[in-house]
């Protein structure tokens, strides 16, 4: 099923993007699994600090910001700061939740983020979702509800931490989209 209007170069770019997304999801799974394992013996905030300290080192090595400072100049520093804090909040809430919940539960609750993104994309970005996207988001959200079982006898308060992580992650995605027109990918990654 190829689109006749799409060139081979566009198809290759899309396939590369899909492959990179799959690798990223694998890496996030490894990160969450590692955080769950390490958080047994270390406080969650130390695990978060290590995660970001390692990320900064790798980003600086790969991006070499000293070679072209202009690429890293922020045009919207407040939005960049809010975006960074949302990602930090998502990680902190997720890593704390991982101490109390199973990895599968935190991952399932994280799937609520697309629902929040669809709900907020219209008011925040002016990108209103159509019926198909709403149906897909609602189906995913129903799946989250089924897995979490929010009844009084089975509900765990730590699930709220995971839900807060999903909300922060949704905000992070929305601010990333908001910044994509004015900020470079490299500056957003570094900050």
Short mmCIF file of C-alpha atoms in Angstrom, two decimals:
data_model
loop_
_atom_site.label_atom_id
_atom_site.label_comp_id
_atom_site.label_asym_id
_atom_site.label_seq_id
_atom_site.Cartn_x
_atom_site.Cartn_y
_atom_site.Cartn_z
CA UNK A 1 0.00 0.00 0.00
CA UNK A 2 2.01 2.92 -1.26
CA UNK A 3 0.70 6.38 -1.88
CA UNK A 4 1.26 7.27 -5.56
CA UNK A 5 1.69 10.94 -4.62
CA UNK A 6 4.55 10.12 -2.24
CA UNK A 7 8.06 10.04 -3.68
CA UNK A 8 10.52 7.25 -2.80
CA UNK A 9 12.52 9.80 -0.78
CA UNK A 10 9.43 10.72 1.26
CA UNK A 11 8.68 7.03 1.83
CA UNK A 12 12.25 6.42 2.97
CA UNK A 13 12.06 9.40 5.33
CA UNK A 14 8.81 8.12 6.83
CA UNK A 15 10.25 4.63 7.28
CA UNK A 16 13.34 6.09 8.94
CA UNK A 17 11.07 8.11 11.24
CA UNK A 18 9.07 5.00 12.14
CA UNK A 19 12.26 3.06 12.83
CA UNK A 20 13.62 5.87 15.01
CA UNK A 21 10.35 6.01 16.93
CA UNK A 22 10.49 2.25 17.53
CA UNK A 23 14.06 2.53 18.81
CA UNK A 24 13.05 5.46 21.04
CA UNK A 25 10.16 3.48 22.53
CA UNK A 26 12.52 0.57 23.19
CA UNK A 27 14.93 2.95 24.92
CA UNK A 28 12.13 4.45 27.04
CA UNK A 29 11.11 0.93 28.07
CA UNK A 30 14.71 0.21 29.07
CA UNK A 31 14.80 3.53 30.97
CA UNK A 32 11.60 2.77 32.89
CA UNK A 33 12.74 -0.77 33.68
CA UNK A 34 16.11 0.51 34.88
CA UNK A 35 14.42 3.22 36.97
CA UNK A 36 12.15 0.64 38.60
CA UNK A 37 15.11 -1.60 39.40
CA UNK A 38 17.36 1.20 40.70
CA UNK A 39 14.60 2.92 42.69
CA UNK A 40 14.50 -0.09 45.01
CA UNK A 41 17.76 1.08 46.56
CA UNK A 42 17.89 4.79 45.68
CA UNK A 43 15.46 7.68 46.17
CA UNK A 44 13.48 8.48 43.03
CA UNK A 45 14.83 12.04 42.84
CA UNK A 46 18.40 10.72 42.70
CA UNK A 47 17.38 8.39 39.88
CA UNK A 48 15.82 11.35 38.04
CA UNK A 49 18.99 13.40 38.59
CA UNK A 50 21.15 10.57 37.18
CA UNK A 51 18.83 10.20 34.18
CA UNK A 52 19.16 13.86 33.27
CA UNK A 53 22.86 14.14 34.12
CA UNK A 54 23.60 11.27 31.72
CA UNK A 55 21.29 12.78 29.10
CA UNK A 56 23.05 16.14 29.26
CA UNK A 57 26.45 14.51 28.88
CA UNK A 58 25.31 12.54 25.82
CA UNK A 59 23.54 15.57 24.32
CA UNK A 60 26.61 17.76 24.71
CA UNK A 61 28.86 15.06 23.20
CA UNK A 62 26.56 14.48 20.23
CA UNK A 63 25.42 18.08 19.59
CA UNK A 64 28.70 19.87 20.41
CA UNK A 65 26.93 23.17 21.15
CA UNK A 66 30.21 25.11 21.24
CA UNK A 67 30.53 24.70 17.45
CA UNK A 68 27.51 26.91 16.65
CA UNK A 69 26.03 28.80 19.58
CA UNK A 70 23.44 30.56 17.41
CA UNK A 71 21.52 27.30 16.92
CA UNK A 72 20.96 27.13 20.69
CA UNK A 73 19.74 30.68 21.20
CA UNK A 74 16.23 30.58 22.64
CA UNK A 75 13.59 32.74 21.04
CA UNK A 76 10.95 31.84 23.63
CA UNK A 77 12.82 31.11 26.88
CA UNK A 78 9.71 31.02 29.08
CA UNK A 79 8.01 28.39 26.94
CA UNK A 80 11.28 26.42 26.81
CA UNK A 81 11.44 26.59 30.61
CA UNK A 82 7.84 25.45 31.01
CA UNK A 83 8.49 22.62 28.54
CA UNK A 84 11.58 21.51 30.49
CA UNK A 85 9.67 21.61 33.79
CA UNK A 86 6.84 19.55 32.30
CA UNK A 87 9.31 16.89 31.15
CA UNK A 88 10.97 16.95 34.58
CA UNK A 89 7.56 16.61 36.26
CA UNK A 90 6.64 13.73 34.00
CA UNK A 91 9.85 11.91 34.87
CA UNK A 92 9.65 12.60 38.61
CA UNK A 93 6.02 11.49 38.87
CA UNK A 94 6.69 8.42 36.73
CA UNK A 95 9.78 7.32 38.66
CA UNK A 96 8.02 7.76 42.01
CA UNK A 97 5.00 5.83 40.72
CA UNK A 98 7.32 3.05 39.56
CA UNK A 99 8.31 2.46 43.19
CA UNK A 100 4.73 1.51 44.07
CA UNK A 101 3.13 0.21 40.87
CA UNK A 102 4.01 -2.50 38.42
CA UNK A 103 5.80 -1.39 35.28
CA UNK A 104 2.84 -2.51 33.15
CA UNK A 105 0.45 -0.37 35.21
CA UNK A 106 2.53 2.79 34.84
CA UNK A 107 2.94 2.16 31.12
CA UNK A 108 -0.81 1.64 30.72
CA UNK A 109 -1.62 4.84 32.59
CA UNK A 110 0.90 6.68 30.42
CA UNK A 111 -1.36 5.84 27.48
CA UNK A 112 -3.78 8.44 28.86
CA UNK A 113 -1.41 11.14 27.55
CA UNK A 114 -2.71 10.97 23.95
CA UNK A 115 -6.23 11.58 25.26
CA UNK A 116 -5.04 14.73 27.04
CA UNK A 117 -3.10 15.83 23.96
CA UNK A 118 -6.14 15.44 21.71
CA UNK A 119 -8.29 17.29 24.25
CA UNK A 120 -5.87 20.21 24.61
CA UNK A 121 -4.47 20.49 21.08
CA UNK A 122 -7.47 22.53 19.93
CA UNK A 123 -7.50 25.16 22.67
CA UNK A 124 -3.69 25.37 23.01
CA UNK A 125 -2.52 24.96 19.41
CA UNK A 126 -5.63 25.57 17.35
CA UNK A 127 -5.33 22.02 15.98
CA UNK A 128 -8.79 20.57 16.51
CA UNK A 129 -9.15 16.79 16.33
CA UNK A 130 -11.70 15.17 14.09
CA UNK A 131 -14.03 12.33 15.05
CA UNK A 132 -11.58 9.56 14.08
CA UNK A 133 -8.85 10.92 16.34
CA UNK A 134 -11.30 11.40 19.19
CA UNK A 135 -12.56 7.83 18.82
CA UNK A 136 -8.98 6.49 18.83
CA UNK A 137 -8.09 8.57 21.90
CA UNK A 138 -11.25 7.50 23.74
CA UNK A 139 -10.61 3.82 22.99
CA UNK A 140 -7.11 4.20 24.39
CA UNK A 141 -8.44 6.01 27.46
CA UNK A 142 -11.04 3.28 28.06
CA UNK A 143 -8.16 0.78 27.92
CA UNK A 144 -6.38 2.78 30.62
CA UNK A 145 -9.51 2.74 32.80
CA UNK A 146 -9.89 -1.03 32.36
CA UNK A 147 -6.27 -1.66 33.37
CA UNK A 148 -6.24 0.78 36.30
CA UNK A 149 -9.61 -0.42 37.68
CA UNK A 150 -10.38 2.78 39.57
CA UNK A 151 -12.85 1.18 41.99
CA UNK A 152 -12.47 1.81 45.72
CA UNK A 153 -11.21 -1.71 46.46
CA UNK A 154 -8.55 -1.93 43.73
CA UNK A 155 -7.45 1.67 43.29
CA UNK A 156 -3.92 2.52 44.37
CA UNK A 157 -3.13 6.18 45.15
CA UNK A 158 0.20 5.83 43.30
CA UNK A 159 -1.85 5.61 40.10
CA UNK A 160 -2.51 9.34 40.56
CA UNK A 161 1.26 9.93 40.35
CA UNK A 162 1.33 8.04 37.09
CA UNK A 163 -1.66 10.03 35.85
CA UNK A 164 0.15 13.26 36.81
CA UNK A 165 3.12 12.00 34.78
CA UNK A 166 0.82 11.47 31.80
CA UNK A 167 -0.60 15.00 32.18
CA UNK A 168 2.89 16.51 32.36
CA UNK A 169 3.94 14.47 29.35
CA UNK A 170 0.92 15.73 27.40
CA UNK A 171 1.87 19.29 28.31
CA UNK A 172 5.44 18.60 27.28
CA UNK A 173 4.27 17.37 23.87
CA UNK A 174 2.01 20.36 23.37
CA UNK A 175 4.75 22.84 24.25
CA UNK A 176 7.15 20.97 21.97
CA UNK A 177 4.70 21.45 19.12
CA UNK A 178 4.24 25.08 20.11
CA UNK A 179 8.01 25.67 19.98
CA UNK A 180 8.66 23.69 16.81
CA UNK A 181 8.09 26.71 14.60
CA UNK A 182 10.55 29.00 16.39
CA UNK A 183 13.15 26.82 18.11
CA UNK A 184 15.66 24.40 16.62
CA UNK A 185 15.40 20.70 17.41
CA UNK A 186 18.92 20.83 18.82
CA UNK A 187 18.09 23.65 21.24
CA UNK A 188 14.94 21.88 22.42
CA UNK A 189 16.89 18.67 22.99
CA UNK A 190 19.65 20.40 24.92
CA UNK A 191 17.37 22.51 27.09
#
